[in-house]
Amino acid sequence: MTTHVQNLIAGAWVGDPENERRNPARPEEVAVLSPRSDLHVVDDAVSAAQEAQGAWAAMPSPARGAILLDAADLLRQRHQDVARDLVREEGKTLFEALGEVRRAIDILRYFGAYGWRLGGDVLPSSLPETSVLTRHEPIGVAALITPWNFPIAIPAWKAAPALISGNTVVLKPAELTPLSATHLARALADAGLPPGVLNVVHGKGSVVGDALARDRRVGALSFTGSTAVGLGLHTVLSERRARVQLEMGGKNGYLVLDDADPARAANVIAAGGFSLTGQACTATSRVYCTPGIHDEFVEALVKEASRFVPNDGLLDGTSMGPVVSEDQLAVDVSAVERAREQGASVATGGDAPNGLFFGPTVLTDLAHDSEVARHEVFGPVIAVMGVADYEEGLTQINDSQYGLTAGICTTNLRAAHDFSANCHVGVVKVNRPTTGLDLNVPFGGVKDSSSNTFREQGPNAVDFYTWGKTIYLGQE
Ligand code: ADP
């Protein structure tokens, strides 16, 4: 079943669906066709957003929120179909896709209700008969560039805070997953979002994404994707002092101490490393074990891996979907090959016996500086290494170009506290998977994982899409 999607410009669905995306679980099935937009389409979308922005910002924020809440209801009614479409274009399991669509719904609800809560402060002044107020003004037009791995949740968690705070939006979804983002846009449009407030332009990142970044009418750009692309965008946006928010790569480490339960540690780390086929920027990809637990932990992790059997995500009982594309498969396979060449043992997995169904992989006997221990793979590959003690483990975790998430399995409160304080990452998990955050908590990283400017999610997200104004109100 092929679905056609179009661009959304000034409230009209336009563009010829010509870019083919096949179902990664069934390569013979064309899942979706979407437009390959050019620079004129980007120009039209930004013009539409700019034109719509004044009236949208002038609408009372609870009224803006009511539209987000209605969109959440529509998405709720459609969520089964939306989740199935998400599986067909991205590959994750239906269980994972349903969770992601529910997340998008909850985000719309959260920011819909936030329409009642937006506001500033009243501050004391040293002057008599004077009040000082602060207001949060919308930036104007926000461009959102999103990746394929959470094809509806990430567009939702960028668009909802942008919209509720009075911005208009041009969204550029990943080429591999145009359909899920379209479902979000459709729900908002059907809920009564005025024309031009949310525009969607499909196409190549190097064309559409690049043009959005260079358009001087775009006041804020929020990007999630690779570090290489993100850093390039940072240069372009910084040059004209536009606001920029980047969430990029990760090489998320986990420390397992002797006092932990090996089976429980393996369960937590498998969830963080193998769920979503390892295709999450927060996925656990390197693990450091102290000597007393290393072997038992590896054995338990291999056992956990056997519970992730890659298959078509739409089939009942599938525990893991295929990797997203041939290109990503090549990255996963070559990471394991290079590790082998550098002396690693493959405790389990390491290949795709058929199609894009790459098995969960555990690598051992690695040097700390081996490529697979340092470079992001973005697949279900976990490298397990030994460390002498807690201190060496912490040092290894921090010795990375990235700083998104990290975790520790321990029953030792002192170690948990010390790790939380001294781990140089944006999110620390103690005895919990590195993946998975609630929608209301700050999300972002440090070092090459993030622009390290504004966090995403919850009230922090609104900070990114607004600028502060201070007002002195004095009596005559
Ligand atoms: P991934 O490896 O996850 O595909 P990318 O960084 O290539 O990561 O893609 C993330 C998003 O950035 C996608 O929407 C993609 O189309 C877009 N993109 C890719 N290249 C560029 C670019 N040069 N300028 C702007 N956006 C880009």
Short mmCIF file of C-alpha atoms and ligand atoms in Angstrom, two decimals:
data_model
loop_
_atom_site.label_atom_id
_atom_site.label_comp_id
_atom_site.label_asym_id
_atom_site.label_seq_id
_atom_site.Cartn_x
_atom_site.Cartn_y
_atom_site.Cartn_z
CA MET A 1 0.00 0.00 0.00
CA THR A 2 1.54 3.27 -1.13
CA THR A 3 0.60 6.56 0.46
CA HIS A 4 1.17 9.92 -1.19
CA VAL A 5 2.05 12.93 0.89
CA GLN A 6 2.38 16.58 -0.11
CA ASN A 7 3.82 19.78 1.25
CA LEU A 8 1.62 22.00 3.38
CA ILE A 9 2.02 25.64 2.36
CA ALA A 10 -0.31 28.41 3.52
CA GLY A 11 -2.98 25.84 4.34
CA ALA A 12 -2.85 24.10 0.94
CA TRP A 13 -1.52 20.61 0.26
CA VAL A 14 0.75 20.96 -2.76
CA GLY A 15 3.63 19.28 -4.61
CA ASP A 16 4.09 16.12 -6.66
CA PRO A 17 4.86 13.02 -4.62
CA GLU A 18 7.88 11.56 -6.41
CA ASN A 19 10.45 10.60 -3.78
CA GLU A 20 10.02 6.89 -3.07
CA ARG A 21 10.46 5.40 0.39
CA ARG A 22 10.28 1.63 0.73
CA ASN A 23 9.21 -0.27 3.81
CA PRO A 24 12.49 -1.40 5.41
CA ALA A 25 10.90 -4.70 6.48
CA ARG A 26 9.47 -5.38 3.00
CA PRO A 27 11.66 -3.76 0.36
CA GLU A 28 9.20 -4.72 -2.39
CA GLU A 29 6.60 -2.40 -0.82
CA VAL A 30 6.71 1.33 -1.58
CA ALA A 31 5.50 2.78 1.72
CA VAL A 32 5.24 6.45 0.78
CA LEU A 33 5.88 8.94 -2.00
CA SER A 34 6.70 12.54 -1.09
CA PRO A 35 7.70 15.73 -2.92
CA ARG A 36 11.30 16.68 -3.73
CA SER A 37 10.89 20.35 -3.06
CA ASP A 38 13.10 23.09 -4.50
CA LEU A 39 14.13 26.50 -3.23
CA HIS A 40 10.93 28.18 -4.49
CA VAL A 41 8.83 25.95 -2.25
CA VAL A 42 11.00 26.87 0.75
CA ASP A 43 10.56 30.53 -0.12
CA ASP A 44 6.77 30.11 -0.35
CA ALA A 45 6.67 28.30 2.99
CA VAL A 46 8.69 30.93 4.82
CA SER A 47 6.59 33.71 3.24
CA ALA A 48 3.40 31.96 4.37
CA ALA A 49 4.78 31.55 7.89
CA GLN A 50 5.85 35.16 8.06
CA GLU A 51 2.49 36.40 6.85
CA ALA A 52 0.55 34.30 9.36
CA GLN A 53 2.72 35.08 12.37
CA GLY A 54 1.26 38.40 13.56
CA ALA A 55 -2.33 37.19 13.77
CA TRP A 56 -1.27 33.89 15.34
CA ALA A 57 0.73 35.67 18.05
CA ALA A 58 -2.18 38.05 18.66
CA MET A 59 -4.56 35.17 19.34
CA PRO A 60 -4.93 34.59 23.11
CA SER A 61 -2.62 31.75 24.10
CA PRO A 62 -5.46 29.62 25.56
CA ALA A 63 -7.12 29.79 22.12
CA ARG A 64 -3.89 28.64 20.48
CA GLY A 65 -3.74 25.88 23.07
CA ALA A 66 -7.31 24.78 22.32
CA ILE A 67 -6.22 24.00 18.75
CA LEU A 68 -3.33 21.88 20.03
CA LEU A 69 -5.70 20.04 22.36
CA ASP A 70 -8.15 19.38 19.52
CA ALA A 71 -5.26 18.11 17.37
CA ALA A 72 -4.32 15.73 20.21
CA ASP A 73 -7.88 14.37 20.20
CA LEU A 74 -7.79 13.83 16.43
CA LEU A 75 -4.45 12.08 16.64
CA ARG A 76 -5.85 9.93 19.45
CA GLN A 77 -8.75 8.87 17.20
CA ARG A 78 -6.30 8.06 14.40
CA HIS A 79 -3.46 6.65 16.46
CA GLN A 80 -3.72 3.01 15.34
CA ASP A 81 -3.46 3.95 11.65
CA VAL A 82 -0.77 6.53 12.32
CA ALA A 83 1.34 4.01 14.24
CA ARG A 84 1.02 1.43 11.45
CA ASP A 85 2.13 4.02 8.89
CA LEU A 86 5.05 4.90 11.14
CA VAL A 87 6.14 1.24 11.19
CA ARG A 88 5.81 0.99 7.41
CA GLU A 89 8.10 3.93 6.77
CA GLU A 90 10.55 3.71 9.70
CA GLY A 91 10.56 0.04 10.67
CA LYS A 92 10.26 0.06 14.47
CA THR A 93 7.85 -2.36 16.12
CA LEU A 94 4.16 -1.54 16.35
CA PHE A 95 4.50 -1.49 20.15
CA GLU A 96 7.27 1.11 19.88
CA ALA A 97 5.34 3.07 17.26
CA LEU A 98 2.18 3.17 19.37
CA GLY A 99 4.26 4.49 22.26
CA GLU A 100 5.73 7.16 20.03
CA VAL A 101 2.35 8.30 18.70
CA ARG A 102 1.02 8.44 22.28
CA ARG A 103 4.02 10.60 23.14
CA ALA A 104 3.13 13.01 20.33
CA ILE A 105 -0.46 13.16 21.62
CA ASP A 106 0.71 13.85 25.18
CA ILE A 107 3.07 16.57 23.95
CA LEU A 108 0.18 18.31 22.19
CA ARG A 109 -1.87 18.01 25.39
CA TYR A 110 0.96 19.32 27.55
CA PHE A 111 1.62 22.40 25.41
CA GLY A 112 -2.09 22.86 24.66
CA ALA A 113 -2.72 23.24 28.39
CA TYR A 114 0.43 25.36 28.63
CA GLY A 115 -1.51 28.06 26.78
CA TRP A 116 -3.03 28.87 30.19
CA ARG A 117 0.31 28.99 31.87
CA LEU A 118 2.54 31.09 29.62
CA GLY A 119 3.49 34.35 31.23
CA GLY A 120 6.18 36.44 32.80
CA ASP A 121 7.13 37.81 36.19
CA VAL A 122 6.27 40.88 38.21
CA LEU A 123 9.43 42.20 39.85
CA PRO A 124 9.96 44.86 42.51
CA SER A 125 11.50 48.13 41.41
CA SER A 126 13.65 50.61 43.35
CA LEU A 127 11.48 53.40 41.92
CA PRO A 128 8.25 54.48 43.63
CA GLU A 129 4.89 53.71 41.98
CA THR A 130 6.58 51.53 39.42
CA SER A 131 6.06 47.89 38.44
CA VAL A 132 8.52 45.86 36.46
CA LEU A 133 7.04 43.17 34.23
CA THR A 134 8.67 40.59 31.99
CA ARG A 135 7.12 39.22 28.82
CA HIS A 136 8.17 36.31 26.61
CA GLU A 137 7.79 37.32 22.99
CA PRO A 138 7.75 34.81 20.12
CA ILE A 139 10.84 34.77 17.93
CA GLY A 140 8.74 34.87 14.74
CA VAL A 141 9.30 32.13 12.16
CA ALA A 142 10.86 28.93 13.46
CA ALA A 143 12.39 26.28 11.17
CA LEU A 144 12.40 22.70 12.43
CA ILE A 145 14.64 20.06 10.83
CA THR A 146 13.91 16.59 12.11
CA PRO A 147 15.40 13.09 11.77
CA TRP A 148 13.84 9.76 10.83
CA ASN A 149 14.21 7.86 14.12
CA PHE A 150 11.29 9.49 15.97
CA PRO A 151 9.37 10.69 12.93
CA ILE A 152 6.30 11.99 14.77
CA ALA A 153 7.50 12.60 18.35
CA ILE A 154 10.38 14.92 17.42
CA PRO A 155 8.31 17.08 15.05
CA ALA A 156 5.70 17.28 17.83
CA TRP A 157 8.16 18.17 20.58
CA LYS A 158 9.61 20.97 18.48
CA ALA A 159 6.38 22.25 16.86
CA ALA A 160 4.14 22.31 19.95
CA PRO A 161 6.27 24.67 22.09
CA ALA A 162 7.01 26.83 19.03
CA LEU A 163 3.32 27.20 18.24
CA ILE A 164 1.99 27.72 21.75
CA SER A 165 4.39 30.59 22.27
CA GLY A 166 3.15 32.40 19.16
CA ASN A 167 5.65 31.41 16.49
CA THR A 168 4.80 30.12 13.08
CA VAL A 169 6.68 27.12 11.77
CA VAL A 170 8.26 25.58 8.69
CA LEU A 171 8.90 21.90 9.33
CA LYS A 172 11.30 19.87 7.20
CA PRO A 173 10.90 16.17 8.06
CA ALA A 174 13.54 13.55 7.24
CA GLU A 175 13.34 12.25 3.68
CA LEU A 176 13.03 8.64 4.88
CA THR A 177 9.94 9.38 7.00
CA PRO A 178 7.68 12.00 5.43
CA LEU A 179 4.43 10.28 6.38
CA SER A 180 4.46 10.43 10.18
CA ALA A 181 5.18 14.17 10.22
CA THR A 182 2.35 14.61 7.72
CA HIS A 183 -0.06 12.92 10.15
CA LEU A 184 0.92 15.47 12.78
CA ALA A 185 0.42 18.36 10.36
CA ARG A 186 -2.90 16.93 9.21
CA ALA A 187 -4.20 16.67 12.78
CA LEU A 188 -3.25 20.29 13.45
CA ALA A 189 -4.74 21.51 10.18
CA ASP A 190 -7.95 19.54 10.78
CA ALA A 191 -8.13 20.97 14.30
CA GLY A 192 -8.36 24.47 12.81
CA LEU A 193 -4.78 25.74 12.77
CA PRO A 194 -4.96 28.88 10.60
CA PRO A 195 -3.29 28.65 7.15
CA GLY A 196 0.44 29.39 7.18
CA VAL A 197 0.92 28.79 10.91
CA LEU A 198 2.48 25.36 10.29
CA ASN A 199 4.04 24.67 6.91
CA VAL A 200 5.68 21.40 5.91
CA VAL A 201 8.29 21.12 3.15
CA HIS A 202 9.55 17.70 2.13
CA GLY A 203 12.81 17.17 0.31
CA LYS A 204 16.54 16.83 0.60
CA GLY A 205 18.32 18.17 3.65
CA SER A 206 21.04 19.74 1.53
CA VAL A 207 18.39 21.65 -0.44
CA VAL A 208 15.38 22.33 1.80
CA GLY A 209 17.17 22.25 5.16
CA ASP A 210 20.05 24.33 3.92
CA ALA A 211 17.73 26.94 2.38
CA LEU A 212 15.77 27.23 5.62
CA ALA A 213 18.95 27.79 7.58
CA ARG A 214 20.05 30.53 5.15
CA ASP A 215 16.69 32.34 4.97
CA ARG A 216 17.11 35.51 7.00
CA ARG A 217 13.40 35.57 7.84
CA VAL A 218 13.88 32.41 9.92
CA GLY A 219 14.61 33.61 13.45
CA ALA A 220 15.11 30.27 15.16
CA LEU A 221 16.18 26.85 13.95
CA SER A 222 15.82 23.67 15.95
CA PHE A 223 17.62 20.64 14.51
CA THR A 224 17.99 17.02 15.53
CA GLY A 225 20.33 14.87 13.46
CA SER A 226 23.96 14.12 12.82
CA THR A 227 26.78 16.11 14.40
CA ALA A 228 28.34 16.90 11.02
CA VAL A 229 25.18 18.52 9.64
CA GLY A 230 24.34 20.21 12.94
CA LEU A 231 27.70 21.90 13.27
CA GLY A 232 27.41 23.20 9.69
CA LEU A 233 24.00 24.68 10.49
CA HIS A 234 25.41 26.25 13.65
CA THR A 235 27.92 28.24 11.60
CA VAL A 236 25.24 29.49 9.21
CA LEU A 237 22.81 30.51 11.97
CA SER A 238 25.42 32.02 14.27
CA GLU A 239 26.71 34.26 11.51
CA ARG A 240 23.44 36.16 11.52
CA ARG A 241 22.90 35.69 15.28
CA ALA A 242 19.71 33.69 14.79
CA ARG A 243 18.70 31.39 17.58
CA VAL A 244 19.82 27.80 17.11
CA GLN A 245 19.21 24.58 18.99
CA LEU A 246 21.01 21.40 17.96
CA GLU A 247 20.59 17.87 19.27
CA MET A 248 23.16 15.66 17.61
CA GLY A 249 25.10 12.46 18.18
CA GLY A 250 25.87 10.40 21.25
CA LYS A 251 28.16 7.62 22.41
CA ASN A 252 26.34 6.85 25.59
CA GLY A 253 28.28 4.95 28.21
CA TYR A 254 27.15 2.79 31.09
CA LEU A 255 29.15 1.77 34.14
CA VAL A 256 28.36 -1.53 35.88
CA LEU A 257 29.86 -1.93 39.33
CA ASP A 258 30.58 -5.19 41.15
CA ASP A 259 27.78 -4.56 43.65
CA ALA A 260 25.09 -4.55 40.93
CA ASP A 261 22.91 -7.52 40.04
CA PRO A 262 24.26 -8.73 36.67
CA ALA A 263 20.87 -9.86 35.37
CA ARG A 264 19.19 -6.58 36.27
CA ALA A 265 22.06 -4.57 34.82
CA ALA A 266 21.86 -6.58 31.59
CA ASN A 267 18.12 -5.98 31.41
CA VAL A 268 18.53 -2.21 31.78
CA ILE A 269 21.40 -2.03 29.31
CA ALA A 270 19.71 -4.23 26.70
CA ALA A 271 16.63 -2.01 26.90
CA GLY A 272 18.82 1.05 26.35
CA GLY A 273 20.93 -0.50 23.59
CA PHE A 274 18.61 -2.78 21.61
CA SER A 275 15.15 -1.20 21.85
CA LEU A 276 14.29 0.89 18.80
CA THR A 277 16.91 -1.24 17.00
CA GLY A 278 19.54 0.86 18.76
CA GLN A 279 18.55 3.79 16.56
CA ALA A 280 18.23 6.44 19.25
CA CYS A 281 20.67 9.22 20.00
CA THR A 282 20.35 8.21 23.67
CA ALA A 283 21.02 4.49 23.03
CA THR A 284 23.57 2.73 25.25
CA SER A 285 26.52 1.79 23.07
CA ARG A 286 29.48 1.23 25.41
CA VAL A 287 29.56 -0.47 28.78
CA TYR A 288 32.36 -0.55 31.36
CA CYS A 289 32.37 -3.33 33.94
CA THR A 290 34.49 -3.66 37.08
CA PRO A 291 36.33 -7.02 37.27
CA GLY A 292 34.04 -8.91 39.67
CA ILE A 293 30.95 -8.61 37.44
CA HIS A 294 32.35 -8.51 33.90
CA ASP A 295 31.93 -12.13 32.82
CA GLU A 296 28.58 -12.70 34.49
CA PHE A 297 27.30 -9.44 33.01
CA VAL A 298 28.38 -10.38 29.46
CA GLU A 299 26.65 -13.74 29.81
CA ALA A 300 23.47 -12.06 31.05
CA LEU A 301 23.60 -9.45 28.26
CA VAL A 302 23.91 -12.15 25.59
CA LYS A 303 20.86 -13.82 27.13
CA GLU A 304 18.95 -10.54 27.03
CA ALA A 305 19.99 -10.05 23.40
CA SER A 306 18.34 -13.34 22.46
CA ARG A 307 14.98 -11.78 23.39
CA PHE A 308 15.36 -9.19 20.60
CA VAL A 309 14.58 -11.02 17.37
CA PRO A 310 14.50 -8.71 14.36
CA ASN A 311 11.45 -9.07 12.15
CA ASP A 312 8.71 -7.04 10.45
CA GLY A 313 7.50 -4.59 13.10
CA LEU A 314 3.87 -5.06 12.04
CA LEU A 315 3.85 -8.77 12.89
CA ASP A 316 2.48 -9.82 16.27
CA GLY A 317 5.17 -10.43 18.83
CA THR A 318 8.05 -8.81 16.93
CA SER A 319 10.56 -7.65 19.51
CA MET A 320 12.82 -5.59 17.23
CA GLY A 321 12.39 -3.94 13.85
CA PRO A 322 14.83 -3.83 10.91
CA VAL A 323 17.47 -1.14 10.59
CA VAL A 324 16.13 1.85 8.71
CA SER A 325 18.03 1.59 5.41
CA GLU A 326 20.73 -0.13 3.37
CA ASP A 327 23.09 2.72 4.24
CA GLN A 328 22.53 2.27 7.96
CA LEU A 329 22.96 -1.50 7.62
CA ALA A 330 26.32 -0.94 5.93
CA VAL A 331 27.38 1.27 8.86
CA ASP A 332 26.34 -1.37 11.42
CA VAL A 333 28.03 -4.24 9.58
CA SER A 334 31.26 -2.36 8.93
CA ALA A 335 31.45 -1.21 12.58
CA VAL A 336 31.47 -4.86 13.63
CA GLU A 337 33.97 -5.81 10.91
CA ARG A 338 36.36 -3.05 11.97
CA ALA A 339 35.99 -4.10 15.61
CA ARG A 340 36.86 -7.69 14.65
CA GLU A 341 39.93 -6.47 12.76
CA GLN A 342 40.94 -4.58 15.89
CA GLY A 343 40.74 -7.75 17.99
CA ALA A 344 37.17 -7.75 19.30
CA SER A 345 35.20 -10.92 19.97
CA VAL A 346 31.59 -11.03 18.86
CA ALA A 347 29.66 -12.56 21.75
CA THR A 348 26.42 -12.47 19.77
CA GLY A 349 24.98 -10.96 16.58
CA GLY A 350 27.10 -8.91 14.22
CA ASP A 351 25.27 -9.54 10.97
CA ALA A 352 21.98 -9.46 9.10
CA PRO A 353 21.13 -13.00 7.97
CA ASN A 354 18.45 -11.57 5.67
CA GLY A 355 17.28 -8.17 4.49
CA LEU A 356 17.77 -5.31 6.92
CA PHE A 357 17.28 -7.56 9.96
CA PHE A 358 20.54 -6.93 11.77
CA GLY A 359 20.75 -8.86 15.04
CA PRO A 360 21.45 -7.35 18.47
CA THR A 361 25.20 -7.38 18.88
CA VAL A 362 27.51 -7.66 21.88
CA LEU A 363 31.24 -7.05 21.39
CA THR A 364 33.92 -7.81 23.98
CA ASP A 365 37.74 -7.79 24.24
CA LEU A 366 37.99 -4.25 22.95
CA ALA A 367 40.60 -1.60 23.61
CA HIS A 368 39.15 1.62 25.01
CA ASP A 369 40.29 3.56 21.97
CA SER A 370 38.90 1.14 19.37
CA GLU A 371 36.65 2.79 16.79
CA VAL A 372 33.46 1.09 17.91
CA ALA A 373 34.04 2.34 21.45
CA ARG A 374 34.44 5.93 20.29
CA HIS A 375 32.28 6.54 17.20
CA GLU A 376 28.51 6.54 17.07
CA VAL A 377 27.10 3.52 15.18
CA PHE A 378 23.35 4.21 15.54
CA GLY A 379 22.57 0.51 15.57
CA PRO A 380 21.98 -2.28 18.11
CA VAL A 381 25.67 -2.71 18.92
CA ILE A 382 26.97 -2.69 22.49
CA ALA A 383 30.71 -2.75 23.21
CA VAL A 384 31.58 -4.14 26.65
CA MET A 385 34.95 -3.27 28.19
CA GLY A 386 36.63 -3.89 31.52
CA VAL A 387 37.80 -1.23 33.96
CA ALA A 388 39.78 -1.65 37.18
CA ASP A 389 37.42 0.32 39.40
CA TYR A 390 34.76 3.05 39.63
CA GLU A 391 37.26 5.86 39.04
CA GLU A 392 38.56 4.36 35.82
CA GLY A 393 34.99 3.74 34.68
CA LEU A 394 34.01 7.37 35.22
CA THR A 395 37.14 8.54 33.42
CA GLN A 396 36.33 6.32 30.41
CA ILE A 397 32.72 7.48 30.27
CA ASN A 398 33.83 11.11 30.26
CA ASP A 399 36.56 10.48 27.68
CA SER A 400 34.31 11.06 24.68
CA GLN A 401 33.63 13.79 22.16
CA TYR A 402 29.93 13.35 23.05
CA GLY A 403 27.99 14.06 26.24
CA LEU A 404 24.33 13.19 25.84
CA THR A 405 23.39 10.45 28.34
CA ALA A 406 25.22 8.03 30.65
CA GLY A 407 24.23 5.54 33.30
CA ILE A 408 25.45 3.55 36.25
CA CYS A 409 24.18 0.29 37.69
CA THR A 410 24.99 0.13 41.37
CA THR A 411 23.49 -0.23 44.83
CA ASN A 412 26.18 2.03 46.24
CA LEU A 413 24.62 5.41 47.02
CA ARG A 414 27.99 7.11 47.26
CA ALA A 415 28.94 5.94 43.74
CA ALA A 416 25.53 6.95 42.38
CA HIS A 417 25.88 10.46 43.83
CA ASP A 418 29.45 10.89 42.69
CA PHE A 419 28.60 9.67 39.19
CA SER A 420 25.61 12.01 38.92
CA ALA A 421 27.75 14.95 39.93
CA ASN A 422 30.86 14.21 37.88
CA CYS A 423 29.58 12.65 34.70
CA HIS A 424 29.86 15.22 31.92
CA VAL A 425 26.57 14.54 30.11
CA GLY A 426 23.16 16.18 29.82
CA VAL A 427 21.17 13.25 31.25
CA VAL A 428 22.31 10.75 33.91
CA LYS A 429 20.42 7.53 34.59
CA VAL A 430 21.02 5.51 37.74
CA ASN A 431 19.78 1.93 37.35
CA ARG A 432 17.56 2.99 34.43
CA PRO A 433 18.05 2.74 30.63
CA THR A 434 19.85 5.62 28.92
CA THR A 435 16.89 5.88 26.53
CA GLY A 436 13.48 7.23 27.46
CA LEU A 437 12.74 10.56 29.11
CA ASP A 438 9.48 11.99 30.35
CA LEU A 439 8.06 14.77 28.21
CA ASN A 440 8.33 17.43 30.93
CA VAL A 441 12.03 17.11 31.76
CA PRO A 442 14.91 19.06 30.20
CA PHE A 443 16.56 17.11 27.39
CA GLY A 444 19.89 17.85 25.75
CA GLY A 445 23.59 17.19 25.91
CA VAL A 446 26.99 18.80 26.15
CA LYS A 447 30.13 18.68 23.97
CA ASP A 448 29.44 17.48 20.39
CA SER A 449 25.99 16.17 21.35
CA SER A 450 24.35 19.54 21.50
CA SER A 451 24.58 23.24 20.76
CA ASN A 452 24.39 23.37 24.56
CA THR A 453 22.22 26.46 24.41
CA PHE A 454 18.59 25.67 25.21
CA ARG A 455 17.22 22.35 26.41
CA GLU A 456 14.24 20.71 24.69
CA GLN A 457 10.97 19.56 26.30
CA GLY A 458 8.82 21.08 29.02
CA PRO A 459 9.14 24.75 29.99
CA ASN A 460 12.74 24.85 28.69
CA ALA A 461 11.44 24.32 25.18
CA VAL A 462 9.38 27.50 25.43
CA ASP A 463 12.51 29.43 26.46
CA PHE A 464 14.10 28.57 23.12
CA TYR A 465 11.18 29.85 21.08
CA THR A 466 10.81 33.17 22.95
CA TRP A 467 12.87 36.22 23.86
CA GLY A 468 12.55 38.18 27.05
CA LYS A 469 11.34 41.76 27.34
CA THR A 470 11.46 43.90 30.50
CA ILE A 471 8.82 46.57 30.96
CA TYR A 472 8.77 49.43 33.51
CA LEU A 473 5.22 50.58 34.23
CA GLY A 474 5.22 53.83 36.15
CA GLN A 475 2.35 56.03 37.20
CA GLU A 476 2.26 59.51 35.69
P1 ADP B 1 20.68 11.21 9.85
O1 ADP B 1 21.99 10.54 9.84
O2 ADP B 1 19.87 10.97 11.08
O3 ADP B 1 19.89 11.09 8.59
P2 ADP B 1 21.16 13.95 9.12
O4 ADP B 1 21.85 14.99 9.92
O5 ADP B 1 21.73 13.59 7.80
O6 ADP B 1 21.07 12.72 10.10
O7 ADP B 1 19.63 14.33 8.91
C1 ADP B 1 18.81 14.93 9.89
C2 ADP B 1 17.93 15.97 9.23
O8 ADP B 1 18.77 16.98 8.69
C3 ADP B 1 17.12 15.44 8.06
O9 ADP B 1 15.86 16.08 8.00
C4 ADP B 1 17.97 15.82 6.87
O10 ADP B 1 17.23 15.93 5.66
C5 ADP B 1 18.51 17.17 7.30
N1 ADP B 1 19.74 17.58 6.61
C6 ADP B 1 20.69 16.77 6.06
N2 ADP B 1 21.66 17.51 5.49
C7 ADP B 1 21.35 18.82 5.71
C8 ADP B 1 21.97 20.08 5.37
N3 ADP B 1 23.12 20.13 4.72
N4 ADP B 1 21.35 21.21 5.78
C9 ADP B 1 20.22 21.16 6.49
N5 ADP B 1 19.56 20.02 6.81
C10 ADP B 1 20.12 18.86 6.44
#
